[in-house]
């Protein structure tokens, strides 16, 4: 096979939304379908990469063939699998929607309604920031994060780019109808340290994935 831009490169991609359980049947989740991550895995494979896709329980997309598929449900599980695969990866793309908080305690039995008060308070504690870990511990790896913003896209995304020390941040305005969570299309702004933002106008997630990966290739070590 002719040399493709990602031939011989190991690309690790996360997709979908994590679940943080309150009890055995209830969880805090989000609207991520995994389409963006699955599109990235498919296009990276087509560009010659050895792809490992870590998908969460919220992903019901048809899986691409010829890629390694791993699963994770909670943020803690995702962190464990990402760290394990990170060592042998050349590129990591964190497209998953990862919960920033989890319940301090997960009840072992389904929570019952209490008599008396009508209120139930849930105490949440911060999860590990996996992207921040990758930005801090990367050696040769190219680390790419996403930013799901609803306002001040550029300012918020630039803040994340710097704070998390990543090589590229893919910012998408998830308040816009028709792009972001669950949609077939997306529109993103690619931020890189010391570079002008690159706008990828609204298109299919596969076309957006191709645009993202094309801009990652020059960063490969
Ligand atoms: O899955 P789809 O339905 O196709 O929707 C695609 C998408 C909107 C989910 C995707 O394009 C997207 O924006 N993914 C990132 C969603 C998210 O969690 O963004 P954030 O701004 O909350 O997180 C910033 C980055 O840090 C992300 O790369 C995230 O994976 C990572 N993160 C966040 C929290 C945490 N504890 N650890 C992390 O690694």
mmCIF file with all atom_site columns, N, CA and C in Angstrom, residues 17 87 117 220:
data_model
loop_
_atom_site.group_PDB
_atom_site.id
_atom_site.type_symbol
_atom_site.label_atom_id
_atom_site.label_alt_id
_atom_site.label_comp_id
_atom_site.label_asym_id
_atom_site.label_entity_id
_atom_site.label_seq_id
_atom_site.pdbx_PDB_ins_code
_atom_site.Cartn_x
_atom_site.Cartn_y
_atom_site.Cartn_z
_atom_site.occupancy
_atom_site.B_iso_or_equiv
_atom_site.pdbx_formal_charge
_atom_site.auth_seq_id
_atom_site.auth_comp_id
_atom_site.auth_asym_id
_atom_site.auth_atom_id
_atom_site.pdbx_PDB_model_num
ATOM 1  N N  . UNK A 1 17  ? -19.799 9.513  25.595 1.00 0.00 ? 17  UNK A N  1
ATOM 2  C CA . UNK A 1 17  ? -19.923 10.192 26.884 1.00 0.00 ? 17  UNK A CA 1
ATOM 3  C C  . UNK A 1 17  ? -19.727 9.226  28.031 1.00 0.00 ? 17  UNK A C  1
ATOM 4  N N  . UNK A 1 87  ? 1.255   5.072  26.180 1.00 0.00 ? 87  UNK A N  1
ATOM 5  C CA . UNK A 1 87  ? 2.707   4.808  26.091 1.00 0.00 ? 87  UNK A CA 1
ATOM 6  C C  . UNK A 1 87  ? 3.106   4.420  24.668 1.00 0.00 ? 87  UNK A C  1
ATOM 7  N N  . UNK A 1 117 ? -38.608 15.307 53.783 1.00 0.00 ? 117 UNK A N  1
ATOM 8  C CA . UNK A 1 117 ? -38.199 16.359 52.843 1.00 0.00 ? 117 UNK A CA 1
ATOM 9  C C  . UNK A 1 117 ? -38.410 15.941 51.369 1.00 0.00 ? 117 UNK A C  1
ATOM 10 N N  . UNK A 1 220 ? 3.536   15.507 13.568 1.00 0.00 ? 220 UNK A N  1
ATOM 11 C CA . UNK A 1 220 ? 4.081   14.199 13.960 1.00 0.00 ? 220 UNK A CA 1
ATOM 12 C C  . UNK A 1 220 ? 5.591   14.272 14.166 1.00 0.00 ? 220 UNK A C  1
#
